Coordinates of C-alpha atoms and ligand atoms in Angstrom, one line a residue:
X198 CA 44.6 110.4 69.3
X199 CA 47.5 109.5 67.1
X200 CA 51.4 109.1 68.6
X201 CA 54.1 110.2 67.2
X202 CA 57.1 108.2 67.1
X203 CA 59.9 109.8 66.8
X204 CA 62.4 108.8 64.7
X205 CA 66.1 108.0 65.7
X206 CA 68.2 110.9 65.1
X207 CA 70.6 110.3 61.9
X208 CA 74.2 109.1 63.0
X209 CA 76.6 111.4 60.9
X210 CA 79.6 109.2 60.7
X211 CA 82.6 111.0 59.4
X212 CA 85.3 108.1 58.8
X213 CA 82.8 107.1 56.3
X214 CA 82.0 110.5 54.7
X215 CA 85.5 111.8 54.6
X216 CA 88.0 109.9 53.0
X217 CA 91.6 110.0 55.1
X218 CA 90.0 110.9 57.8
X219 CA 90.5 107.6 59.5
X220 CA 94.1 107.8 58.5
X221 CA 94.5 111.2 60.0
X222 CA 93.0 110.3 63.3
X223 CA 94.9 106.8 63.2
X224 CA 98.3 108.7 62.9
X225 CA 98.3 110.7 66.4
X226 CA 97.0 108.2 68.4
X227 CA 100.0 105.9 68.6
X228 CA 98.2 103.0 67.6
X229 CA 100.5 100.7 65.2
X230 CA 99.0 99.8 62.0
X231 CA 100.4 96.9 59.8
X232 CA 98.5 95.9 56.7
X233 CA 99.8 92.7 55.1
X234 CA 98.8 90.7 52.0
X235 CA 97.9 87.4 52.3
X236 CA 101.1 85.8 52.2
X237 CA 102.1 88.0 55.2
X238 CA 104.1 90.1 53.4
X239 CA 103.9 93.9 54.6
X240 CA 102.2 96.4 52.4
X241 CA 101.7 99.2 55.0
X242 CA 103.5 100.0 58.4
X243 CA 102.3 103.5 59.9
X244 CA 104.4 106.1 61.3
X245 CA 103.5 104.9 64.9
X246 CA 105.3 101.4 63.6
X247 CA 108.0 102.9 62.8
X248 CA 108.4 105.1 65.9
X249 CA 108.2 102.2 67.8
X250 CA 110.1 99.6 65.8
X251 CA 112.8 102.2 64.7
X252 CA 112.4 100.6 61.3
X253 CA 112.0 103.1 58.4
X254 CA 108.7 102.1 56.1
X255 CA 111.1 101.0 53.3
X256 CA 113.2 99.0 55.2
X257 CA 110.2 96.7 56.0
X258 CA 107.4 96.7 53.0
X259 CA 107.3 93.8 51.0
X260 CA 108.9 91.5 53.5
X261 CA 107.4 88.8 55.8
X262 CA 106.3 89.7 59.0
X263 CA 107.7 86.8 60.7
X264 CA 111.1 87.2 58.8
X265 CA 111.6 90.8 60.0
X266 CA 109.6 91.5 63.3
X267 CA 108.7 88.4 65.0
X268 CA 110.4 86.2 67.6
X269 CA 111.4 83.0 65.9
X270 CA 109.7 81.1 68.8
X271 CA 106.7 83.3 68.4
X272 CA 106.5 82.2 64.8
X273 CA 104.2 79.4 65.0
X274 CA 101.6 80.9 67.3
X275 CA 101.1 84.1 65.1
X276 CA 100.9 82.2 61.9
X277 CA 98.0 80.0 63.3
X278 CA 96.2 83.3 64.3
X279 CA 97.1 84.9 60.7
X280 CA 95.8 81.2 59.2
X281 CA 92.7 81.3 61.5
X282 CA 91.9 85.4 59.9
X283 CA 92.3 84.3 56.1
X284 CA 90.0 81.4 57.0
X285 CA 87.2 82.9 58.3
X286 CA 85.8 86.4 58.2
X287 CA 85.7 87.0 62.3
X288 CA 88.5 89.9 63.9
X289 CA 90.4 88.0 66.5
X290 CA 92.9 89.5 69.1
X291 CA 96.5 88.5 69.8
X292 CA 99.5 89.2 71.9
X293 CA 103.1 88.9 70.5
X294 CA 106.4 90.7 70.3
X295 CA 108.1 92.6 67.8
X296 CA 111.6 93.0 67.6
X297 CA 113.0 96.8 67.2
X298 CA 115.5 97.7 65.0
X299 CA 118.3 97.7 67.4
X300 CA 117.0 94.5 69.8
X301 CA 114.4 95.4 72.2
X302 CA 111.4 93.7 72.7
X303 CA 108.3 95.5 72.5
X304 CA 104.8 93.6 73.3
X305 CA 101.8 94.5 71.2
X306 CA 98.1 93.5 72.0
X307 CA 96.4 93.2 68.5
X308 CA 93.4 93.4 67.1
X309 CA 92.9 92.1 63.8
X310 CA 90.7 92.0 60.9
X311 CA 90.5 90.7 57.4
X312 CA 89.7 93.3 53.9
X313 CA 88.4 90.9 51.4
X314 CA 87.0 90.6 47.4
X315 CA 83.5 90.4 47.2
X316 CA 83.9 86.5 46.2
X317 CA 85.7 86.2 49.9
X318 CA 88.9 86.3 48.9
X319 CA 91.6 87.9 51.5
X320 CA 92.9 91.4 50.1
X321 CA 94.8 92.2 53.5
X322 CA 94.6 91.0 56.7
X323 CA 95.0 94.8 59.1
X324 CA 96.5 94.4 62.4
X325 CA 95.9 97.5 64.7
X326 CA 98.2 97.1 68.1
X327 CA 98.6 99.2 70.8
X328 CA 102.1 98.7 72.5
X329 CA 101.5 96.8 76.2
X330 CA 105.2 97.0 77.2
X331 CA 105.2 99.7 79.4
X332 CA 101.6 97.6 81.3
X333 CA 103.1 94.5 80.8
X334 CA 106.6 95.3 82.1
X335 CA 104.2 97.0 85.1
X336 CA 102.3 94.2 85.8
X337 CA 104.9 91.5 86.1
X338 CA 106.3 93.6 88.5
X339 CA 103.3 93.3 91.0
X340 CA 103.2 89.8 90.4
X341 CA 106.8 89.7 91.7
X342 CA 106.5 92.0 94.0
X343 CA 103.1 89.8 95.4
X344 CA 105.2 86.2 94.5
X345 CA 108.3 87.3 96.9
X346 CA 106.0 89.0 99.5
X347 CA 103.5 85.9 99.5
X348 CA 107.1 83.9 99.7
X349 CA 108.3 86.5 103.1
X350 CA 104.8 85.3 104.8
X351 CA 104.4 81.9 104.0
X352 CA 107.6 81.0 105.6
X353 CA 107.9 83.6 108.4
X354 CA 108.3 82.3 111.8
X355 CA 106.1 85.5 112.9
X356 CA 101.8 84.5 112.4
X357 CA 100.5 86.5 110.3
X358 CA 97.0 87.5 110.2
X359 CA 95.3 90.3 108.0
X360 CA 91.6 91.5 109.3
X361 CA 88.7 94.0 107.4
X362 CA 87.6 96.7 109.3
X363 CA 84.6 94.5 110.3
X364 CA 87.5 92.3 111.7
X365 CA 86.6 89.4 109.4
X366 CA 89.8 87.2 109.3
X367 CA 91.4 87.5 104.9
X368 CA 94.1 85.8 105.6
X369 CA 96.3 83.7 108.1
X370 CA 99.7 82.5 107.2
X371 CA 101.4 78.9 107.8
X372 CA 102.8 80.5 111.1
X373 CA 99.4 82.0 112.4
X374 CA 97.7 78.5 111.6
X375 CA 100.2 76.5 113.5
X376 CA 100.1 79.0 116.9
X377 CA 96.3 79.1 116.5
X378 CA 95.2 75.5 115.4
X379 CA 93.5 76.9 112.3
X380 CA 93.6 75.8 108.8
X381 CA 93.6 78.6 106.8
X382 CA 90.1 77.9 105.1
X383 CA 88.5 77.2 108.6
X384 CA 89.8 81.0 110.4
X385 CA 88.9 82.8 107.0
X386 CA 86.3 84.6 106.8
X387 CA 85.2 84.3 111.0
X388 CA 85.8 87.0 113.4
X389 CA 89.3 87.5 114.5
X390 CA 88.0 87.2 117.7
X391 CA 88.1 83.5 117.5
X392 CA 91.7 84.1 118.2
X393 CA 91.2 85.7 121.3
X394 CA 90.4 85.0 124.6
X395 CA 88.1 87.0 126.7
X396 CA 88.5 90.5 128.1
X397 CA 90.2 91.4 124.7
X398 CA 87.6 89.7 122.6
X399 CA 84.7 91.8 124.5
X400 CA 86.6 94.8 123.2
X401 CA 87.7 94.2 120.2
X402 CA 84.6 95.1 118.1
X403 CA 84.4 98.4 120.3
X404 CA 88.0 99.0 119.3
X405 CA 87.9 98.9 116.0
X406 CA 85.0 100.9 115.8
X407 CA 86.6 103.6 117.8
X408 CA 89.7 103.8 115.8
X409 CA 87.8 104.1 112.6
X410 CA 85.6 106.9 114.1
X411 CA 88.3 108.4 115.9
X412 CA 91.8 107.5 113.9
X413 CA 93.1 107.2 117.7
X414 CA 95.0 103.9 117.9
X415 CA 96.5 102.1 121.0
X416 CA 98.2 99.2 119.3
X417 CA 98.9 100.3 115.5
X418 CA 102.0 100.5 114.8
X419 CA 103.4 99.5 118.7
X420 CA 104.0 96.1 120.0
X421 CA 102.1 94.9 122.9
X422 CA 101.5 92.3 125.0
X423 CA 98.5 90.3 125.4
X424 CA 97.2 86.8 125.5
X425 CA 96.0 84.3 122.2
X426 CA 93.1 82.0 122.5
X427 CA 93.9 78.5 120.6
X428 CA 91.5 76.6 118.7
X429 CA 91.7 73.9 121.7
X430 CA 90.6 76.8 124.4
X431 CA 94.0 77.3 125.9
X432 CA 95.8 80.3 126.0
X433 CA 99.3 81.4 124.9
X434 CA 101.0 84.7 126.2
X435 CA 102.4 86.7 122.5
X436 CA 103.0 90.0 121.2
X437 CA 101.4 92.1 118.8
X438 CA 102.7 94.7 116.4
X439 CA 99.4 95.9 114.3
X440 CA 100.2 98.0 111.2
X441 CA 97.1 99.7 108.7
X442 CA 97.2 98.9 105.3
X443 CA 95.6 101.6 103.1
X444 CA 94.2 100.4 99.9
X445 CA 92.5 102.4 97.4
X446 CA 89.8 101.3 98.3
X447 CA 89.3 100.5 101.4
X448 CA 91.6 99.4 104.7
X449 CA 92.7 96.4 106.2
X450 CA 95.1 95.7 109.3
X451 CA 97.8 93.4 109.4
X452 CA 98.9 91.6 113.0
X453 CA 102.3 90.2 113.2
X454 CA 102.2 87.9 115.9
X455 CA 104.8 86.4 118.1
X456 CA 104.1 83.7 120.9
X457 CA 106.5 84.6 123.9
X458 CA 105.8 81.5 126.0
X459 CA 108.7 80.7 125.9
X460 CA 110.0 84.1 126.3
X461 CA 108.1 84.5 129.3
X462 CA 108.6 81.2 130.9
X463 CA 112.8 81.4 130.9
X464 CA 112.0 85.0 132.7
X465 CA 109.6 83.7 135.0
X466 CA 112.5 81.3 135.7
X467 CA 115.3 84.0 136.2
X468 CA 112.9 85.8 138.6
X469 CA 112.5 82.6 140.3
X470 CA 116.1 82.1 140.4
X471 CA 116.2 85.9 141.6
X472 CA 113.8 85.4 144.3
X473 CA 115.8 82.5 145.6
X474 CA 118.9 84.3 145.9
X475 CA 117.2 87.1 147.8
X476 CA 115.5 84.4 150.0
X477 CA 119.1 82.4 150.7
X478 CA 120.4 86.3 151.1
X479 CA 117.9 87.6 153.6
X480 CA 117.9 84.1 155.2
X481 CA 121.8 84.5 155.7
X482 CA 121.3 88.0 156.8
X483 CA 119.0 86.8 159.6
X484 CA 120.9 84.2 161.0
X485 CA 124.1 86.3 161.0
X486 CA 121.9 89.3 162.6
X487 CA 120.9 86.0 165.2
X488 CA 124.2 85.0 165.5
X489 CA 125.4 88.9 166.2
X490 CA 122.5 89.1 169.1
X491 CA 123.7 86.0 170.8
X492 CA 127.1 87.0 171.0
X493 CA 126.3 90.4 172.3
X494 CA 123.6 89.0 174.6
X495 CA 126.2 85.8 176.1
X496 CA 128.6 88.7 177.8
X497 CA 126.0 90.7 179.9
X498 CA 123.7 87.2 180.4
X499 CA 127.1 85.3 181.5
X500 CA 128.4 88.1 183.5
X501 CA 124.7 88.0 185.5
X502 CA 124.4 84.7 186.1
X503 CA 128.6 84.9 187.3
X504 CA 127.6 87.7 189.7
X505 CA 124.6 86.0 190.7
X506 CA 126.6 82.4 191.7
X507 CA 128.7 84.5 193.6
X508 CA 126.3 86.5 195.7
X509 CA 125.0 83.1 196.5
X510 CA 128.3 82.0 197.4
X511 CA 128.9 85.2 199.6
X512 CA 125.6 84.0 201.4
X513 CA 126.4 80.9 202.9
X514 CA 129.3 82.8 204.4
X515 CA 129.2 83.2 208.4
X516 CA 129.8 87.1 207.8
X517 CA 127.8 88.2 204.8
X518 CA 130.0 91.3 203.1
X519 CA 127.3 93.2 202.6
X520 CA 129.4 96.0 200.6
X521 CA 130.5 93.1 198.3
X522 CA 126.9 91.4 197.4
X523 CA 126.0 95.6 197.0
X524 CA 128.9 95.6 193.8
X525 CA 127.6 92.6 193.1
X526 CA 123.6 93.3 192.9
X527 CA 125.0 96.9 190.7
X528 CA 126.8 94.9 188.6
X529 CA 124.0 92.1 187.5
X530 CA 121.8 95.3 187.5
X531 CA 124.2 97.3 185.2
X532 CA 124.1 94.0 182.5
X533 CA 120.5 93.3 182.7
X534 CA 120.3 97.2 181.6
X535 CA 123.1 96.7 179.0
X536 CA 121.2 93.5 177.3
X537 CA 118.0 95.6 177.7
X538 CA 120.3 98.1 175.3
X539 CA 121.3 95.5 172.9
X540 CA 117.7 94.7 172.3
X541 CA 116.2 98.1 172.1
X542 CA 119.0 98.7 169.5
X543 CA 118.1 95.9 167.7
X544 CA 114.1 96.9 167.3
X545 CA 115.3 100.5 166.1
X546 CA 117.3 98.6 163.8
X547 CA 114.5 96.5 162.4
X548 CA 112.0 99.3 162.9
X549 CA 110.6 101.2 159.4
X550 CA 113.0 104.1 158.5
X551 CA 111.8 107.8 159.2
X552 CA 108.4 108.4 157.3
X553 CA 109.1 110.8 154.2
X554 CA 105.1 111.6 153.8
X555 CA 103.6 113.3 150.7
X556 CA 100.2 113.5 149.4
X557 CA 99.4 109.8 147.9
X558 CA 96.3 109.0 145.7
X559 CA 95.7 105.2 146.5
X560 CA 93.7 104.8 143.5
X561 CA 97.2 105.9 141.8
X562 CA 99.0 103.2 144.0
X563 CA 97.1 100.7 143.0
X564 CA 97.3 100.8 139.5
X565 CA 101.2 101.2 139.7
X566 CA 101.7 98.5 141.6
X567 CA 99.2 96.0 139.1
X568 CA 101.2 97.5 136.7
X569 CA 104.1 95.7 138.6
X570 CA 102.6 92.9 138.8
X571 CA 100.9 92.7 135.4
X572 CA 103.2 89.8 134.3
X573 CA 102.3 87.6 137.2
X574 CA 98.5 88.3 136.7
X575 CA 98.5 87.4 132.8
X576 CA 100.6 84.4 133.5
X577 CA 98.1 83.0 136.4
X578 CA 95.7 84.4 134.3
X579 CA 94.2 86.2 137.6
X580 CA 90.9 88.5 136.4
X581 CA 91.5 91.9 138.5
X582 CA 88.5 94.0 139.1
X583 CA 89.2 97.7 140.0
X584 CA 86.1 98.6 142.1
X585 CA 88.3 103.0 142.7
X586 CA 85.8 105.5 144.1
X587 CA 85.6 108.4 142.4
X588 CA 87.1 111.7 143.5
X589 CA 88.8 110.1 146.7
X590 CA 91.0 112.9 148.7
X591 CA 94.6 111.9 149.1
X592 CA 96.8 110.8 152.4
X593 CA 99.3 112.2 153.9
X594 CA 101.6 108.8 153.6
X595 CA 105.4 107.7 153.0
X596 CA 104.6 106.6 149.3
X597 CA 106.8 104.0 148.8
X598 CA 105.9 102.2 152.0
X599 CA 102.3 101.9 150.8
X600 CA 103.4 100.9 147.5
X601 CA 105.1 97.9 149.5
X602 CA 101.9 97.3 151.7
X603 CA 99.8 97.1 148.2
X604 CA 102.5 94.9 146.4
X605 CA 102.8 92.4 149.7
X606 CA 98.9 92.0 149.9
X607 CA 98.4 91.4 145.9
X608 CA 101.3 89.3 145.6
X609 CA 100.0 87.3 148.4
X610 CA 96.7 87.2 146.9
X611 CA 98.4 86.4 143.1
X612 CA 100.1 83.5 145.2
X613 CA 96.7 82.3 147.2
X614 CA 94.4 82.2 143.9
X615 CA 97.4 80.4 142.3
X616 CA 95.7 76.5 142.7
X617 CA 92.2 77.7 142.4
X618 CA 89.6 77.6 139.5
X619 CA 88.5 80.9 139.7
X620 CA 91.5 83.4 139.8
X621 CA 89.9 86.6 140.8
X622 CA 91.4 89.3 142.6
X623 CA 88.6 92.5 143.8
X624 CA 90.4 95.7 144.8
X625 CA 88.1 98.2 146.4
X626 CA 88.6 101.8 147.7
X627 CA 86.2 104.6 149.4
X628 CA 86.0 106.5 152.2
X629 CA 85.2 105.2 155.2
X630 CA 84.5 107.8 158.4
X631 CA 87.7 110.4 157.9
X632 CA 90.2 107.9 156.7
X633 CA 90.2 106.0 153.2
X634 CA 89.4 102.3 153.1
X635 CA 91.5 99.6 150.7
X636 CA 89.8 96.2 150.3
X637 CA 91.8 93.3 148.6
X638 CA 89.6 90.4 148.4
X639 CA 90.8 87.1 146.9
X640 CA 89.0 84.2 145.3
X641 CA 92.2 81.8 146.7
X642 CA 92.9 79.2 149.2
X643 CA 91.8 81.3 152.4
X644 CA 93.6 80.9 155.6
X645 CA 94.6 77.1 156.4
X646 CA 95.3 78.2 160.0
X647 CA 93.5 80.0 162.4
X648 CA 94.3 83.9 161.9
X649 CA 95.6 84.7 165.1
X650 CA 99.8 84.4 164.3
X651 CA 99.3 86.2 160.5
X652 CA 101.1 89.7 161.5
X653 CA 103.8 87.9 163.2
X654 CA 107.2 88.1 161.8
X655 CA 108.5 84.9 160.9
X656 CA 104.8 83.3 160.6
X657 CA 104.7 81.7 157.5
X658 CA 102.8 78.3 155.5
X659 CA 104.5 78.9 152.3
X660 CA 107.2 76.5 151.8
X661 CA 109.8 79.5 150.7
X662 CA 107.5 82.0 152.6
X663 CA 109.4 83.8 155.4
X664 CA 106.7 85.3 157.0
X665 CA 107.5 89.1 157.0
X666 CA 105.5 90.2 154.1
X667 CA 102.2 90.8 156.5
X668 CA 104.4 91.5 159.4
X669 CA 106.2 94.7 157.8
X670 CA 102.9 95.7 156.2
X671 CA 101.3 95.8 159.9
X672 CA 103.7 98.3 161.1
X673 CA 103.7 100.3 158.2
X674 CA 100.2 101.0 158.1
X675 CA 100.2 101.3 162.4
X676 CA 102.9 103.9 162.1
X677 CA 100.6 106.0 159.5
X678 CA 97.9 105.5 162.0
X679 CA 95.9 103.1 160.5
X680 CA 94.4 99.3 160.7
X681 CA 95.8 96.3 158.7
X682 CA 93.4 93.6 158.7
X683 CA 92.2 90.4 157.5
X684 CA 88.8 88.4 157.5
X685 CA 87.9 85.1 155.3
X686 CA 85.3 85.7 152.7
X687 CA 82.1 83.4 152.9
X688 CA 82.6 81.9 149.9
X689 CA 86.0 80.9 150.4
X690 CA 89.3 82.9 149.5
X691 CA 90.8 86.0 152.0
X692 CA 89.9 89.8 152.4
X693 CA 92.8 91.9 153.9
X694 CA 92.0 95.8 154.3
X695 CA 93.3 98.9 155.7
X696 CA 92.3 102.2 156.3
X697 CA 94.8 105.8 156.3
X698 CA 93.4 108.3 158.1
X699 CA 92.6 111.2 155.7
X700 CA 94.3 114.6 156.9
X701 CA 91.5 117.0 158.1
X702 CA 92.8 119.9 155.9
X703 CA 92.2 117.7 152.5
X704 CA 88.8 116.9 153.4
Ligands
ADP75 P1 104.9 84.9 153.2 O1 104.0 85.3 152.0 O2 106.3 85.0 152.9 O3 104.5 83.6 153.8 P2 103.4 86.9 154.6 O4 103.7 87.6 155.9 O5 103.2 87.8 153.5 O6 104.6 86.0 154.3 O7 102.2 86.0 154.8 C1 102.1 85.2 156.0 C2 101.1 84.1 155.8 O8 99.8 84.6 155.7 C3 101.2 83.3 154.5 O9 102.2 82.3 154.5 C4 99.8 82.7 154.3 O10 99.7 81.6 155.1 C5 99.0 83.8 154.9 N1 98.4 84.7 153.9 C6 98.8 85.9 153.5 N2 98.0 86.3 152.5 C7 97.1 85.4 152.2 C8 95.9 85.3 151.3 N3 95.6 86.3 150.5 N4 95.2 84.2 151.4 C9 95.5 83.2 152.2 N5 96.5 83.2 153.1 C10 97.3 84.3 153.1

């Protein structure tokens, strides 16, 4: 059997066929076309050099390059290029400028060859330049543009750190390094979850993943507040703005980063401050409301025990006036029924207001008040599981007041865990027979005392405690018809629950 090979199909090449062709084509694509002798004079300068130059042919032929188009400090360096063509036989490339006619600059990228005899000799050397200013003029703008930027982030107080979509750490400024305890070469390249601590670092992949699918974003372009992990394992309270950056190719995210220890530490010390006043306050209240009671007690309690000496006097009389000791008897009756008064005024003044009910959802009511508290829970760094039934009917409560029975039991929880290792607060809800049941179980100190004094007003082991907290929570939740109470957890730390009756027509 005998192959054919086919032969390679005959290039046509029409610069070479035609002559001016290559001219003609030359002329309309802008590129600049200088042919000089080997002196460097110039013997041929095309219409797109005098377009650009603004020199008319005539006004250039015949002189030197260098004498009429060349920077004087460019001289040199275009010479040894023009040197190193007559030399040897090999095109080269260069960049220079040329000067225009009336002063500009225009930067030309060359490529240049050599004509020569057939013994070697240089006829011309041909430059053919396309004119860069425009791209050149272009790109030292981004490099400015990226020299001042990379200036704004190396020295901004704010860490910086700029993730992929895989979350793979490209880069982490001066700032970022310093809060984090990474060198820059060390956090490149690792998952920006080195840089934070647990649950966010659970979530972060998950996050990412569900923005891209989604485009649903909770943090870009919003601050918020969350905690840093260090390189040392300790944690620092900051805030987070997140912005996208869209590149042509593909996406990354930027995170400004600012640590608010500090921030939060001078707050925590206002509140404190706050919290004293109100302490020194309600402490004054009481004693003046102590005071008050005394006073109005000491005039029906005096005028008694003055009645009653003189009965007793009347007695060891020889003729007992019985119509006398009667007055008398009325009289210390009368007081005992006035101070009687005085305190039942008092417990209506101390008792709960009027109950404005509503519907309340507890699971609602819960996660209001954490939200209250969420400052206190990232700063003791307290790990709050929700255990909220599903579906749960509401009560028929005074909303606010179970808001305040929630807040005292969390707070007191916040404040139990405060010294321990593990800092982890358990809130539970369900039903429970026809009422709904709230369990607040703490991983804290548990009860140093025995339990039996803990609803009583005034009962307190905290050393700025005052003991109503628990005391006010009791008689809220008895006046809504339900149970306030407390047990110690096996493993150490306190449970307080209560129920609310569920209202039959929301079963
Ligand atoms: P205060 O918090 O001002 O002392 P409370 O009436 O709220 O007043 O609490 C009374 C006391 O009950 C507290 O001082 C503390 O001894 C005890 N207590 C309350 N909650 C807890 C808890 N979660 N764990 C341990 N002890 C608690």
């Amino acid at each position: 059997m005998t192959v054919k090979h086919q032969q390679p199909a005959q290039q046509f090449d029409p610069l070479a066929t035609e002559p001016g062709t290559a001219a003609a084509i030359l002329a309309h694509t802008g590129v600049l076309l200088v042919a000089l002798d080997p002196e460097g004079r110039v013997v041929y300068f095309n219409n797109a050099c005098e377009t650009a130059t603004g020199y008319d042919r005539g006004e250039v032929i015949g002189e030197f390059v260098w004498d009429r188009l060349l920077l004087p400090e460019q001289v040199d360096e275009v010479k040894a290029v023009f040197d190193e063509l007559v030399q040897k036989p090999v095109p080269n490339e260069n960049e220079n400028y040329w000067l225009t006619k009336d002063g500009r600059r225009i930067c030309v990228h060359w490529f240049n060859s050599s004509i020569r005899e057939d013994n070697g000799r240089v006829r011309w050397i041909i430059g053919a330049g396309l004119d860069i200013t425009g791209k050149k003029r272009a790109q030292r703008e981004i490099e400015e543009h990226a020299a001042r930027l990379h200036a704004v982030v190396q020295t901004a107080i704010e860490g910086i750190v700029t993730i992929d979509t895989e979350g793979i750490i490209e880069s982490i400024n001066p700032a970022a390094e310093r809060l984090f305890g990474y060198d820059a070469q060390e956090a490149i390249g690792r998952n920006v979850k080195i840089l934070m601590p647990s649950p966010y670092r659970e979530e972060h992949d998950r996050y990412i993943k569900n923005y891209l699918r989604t485009g649903e974003a909770k943090v870009i372009g919003s601050g918020r507040e969350l905690m840093g992990l260090r390189r040392d394992g300790s944690t620092f309270p900051m805030e987070l703005g997140l912005s996208e950056v869209l590149l042509p190719d593909r996406r990354l995210f930027t995170g400004v980063i600012r640590d608010t220890s500090e921030r939060r530490l001078s707050e925590k010390r206002e509140r404190e401050r706050l919290a004293e006043h109100a302490h020194a306050a309600r402490l004054a209240a009481l004693g003046e409301m102590a005071s008050g009671i005394a006073h109005e007690l000491n005039q029906p309690l005096t005028a008694i025990v003055s009645f009653a000496d003189a009965c007793q006097n009347l007695f060891k009389k020889d003729k007992i006036p019985e119509d006398v000791i009667g007055d008398a008897l009325s009289q210390i009756s009368e007081q005992g029924i006035r101070a009687g008064n005085i305190i039942r005024r008092l417990r209506q003044f101390v008792k709960t207001g009027a109950l404005d009910r509503e519907i309340v959802h507890l699971n609602a009511v819960i996660k209001d008040v954490l939200a209250m508290v969420s400052h206190e829970i990232h700063m003791n760094e307290v790990d709050v599981k929700l255990h909220l039934g599903k579906h749960l009917p509401g009560v028929w409560a005074d909303q606010l007041q179970v808001e305040q029975v929630v807040l005292n039991l969390v707070w007191n929880a916040i404040e139990a865990t405060e010294a321990s290792d593990l800092r982890q607060l358990d809130i539970e809800t369900c039903k429970h027979d026809d009422t709904l049941l709230v369990k607040i179980s703490d991983t804290g100190c548990g009860f140093t005392d025995d339990m039996t004094n803990l609803f009583t007003a005034f009962y307190t082991t905290k050393e700025n405690g005052t003991g109503l907290g628990l005391s006010i929570s009791h008689r809220i939740i008895e006046a809504h018809d339900g149970v306030l109470s407390a047990t110690s957890n096996a493993a150490g730390g306190a449970t307080f629950s209560f129920t609310l009756p569920i209202m039959e027509a929301m079963y």
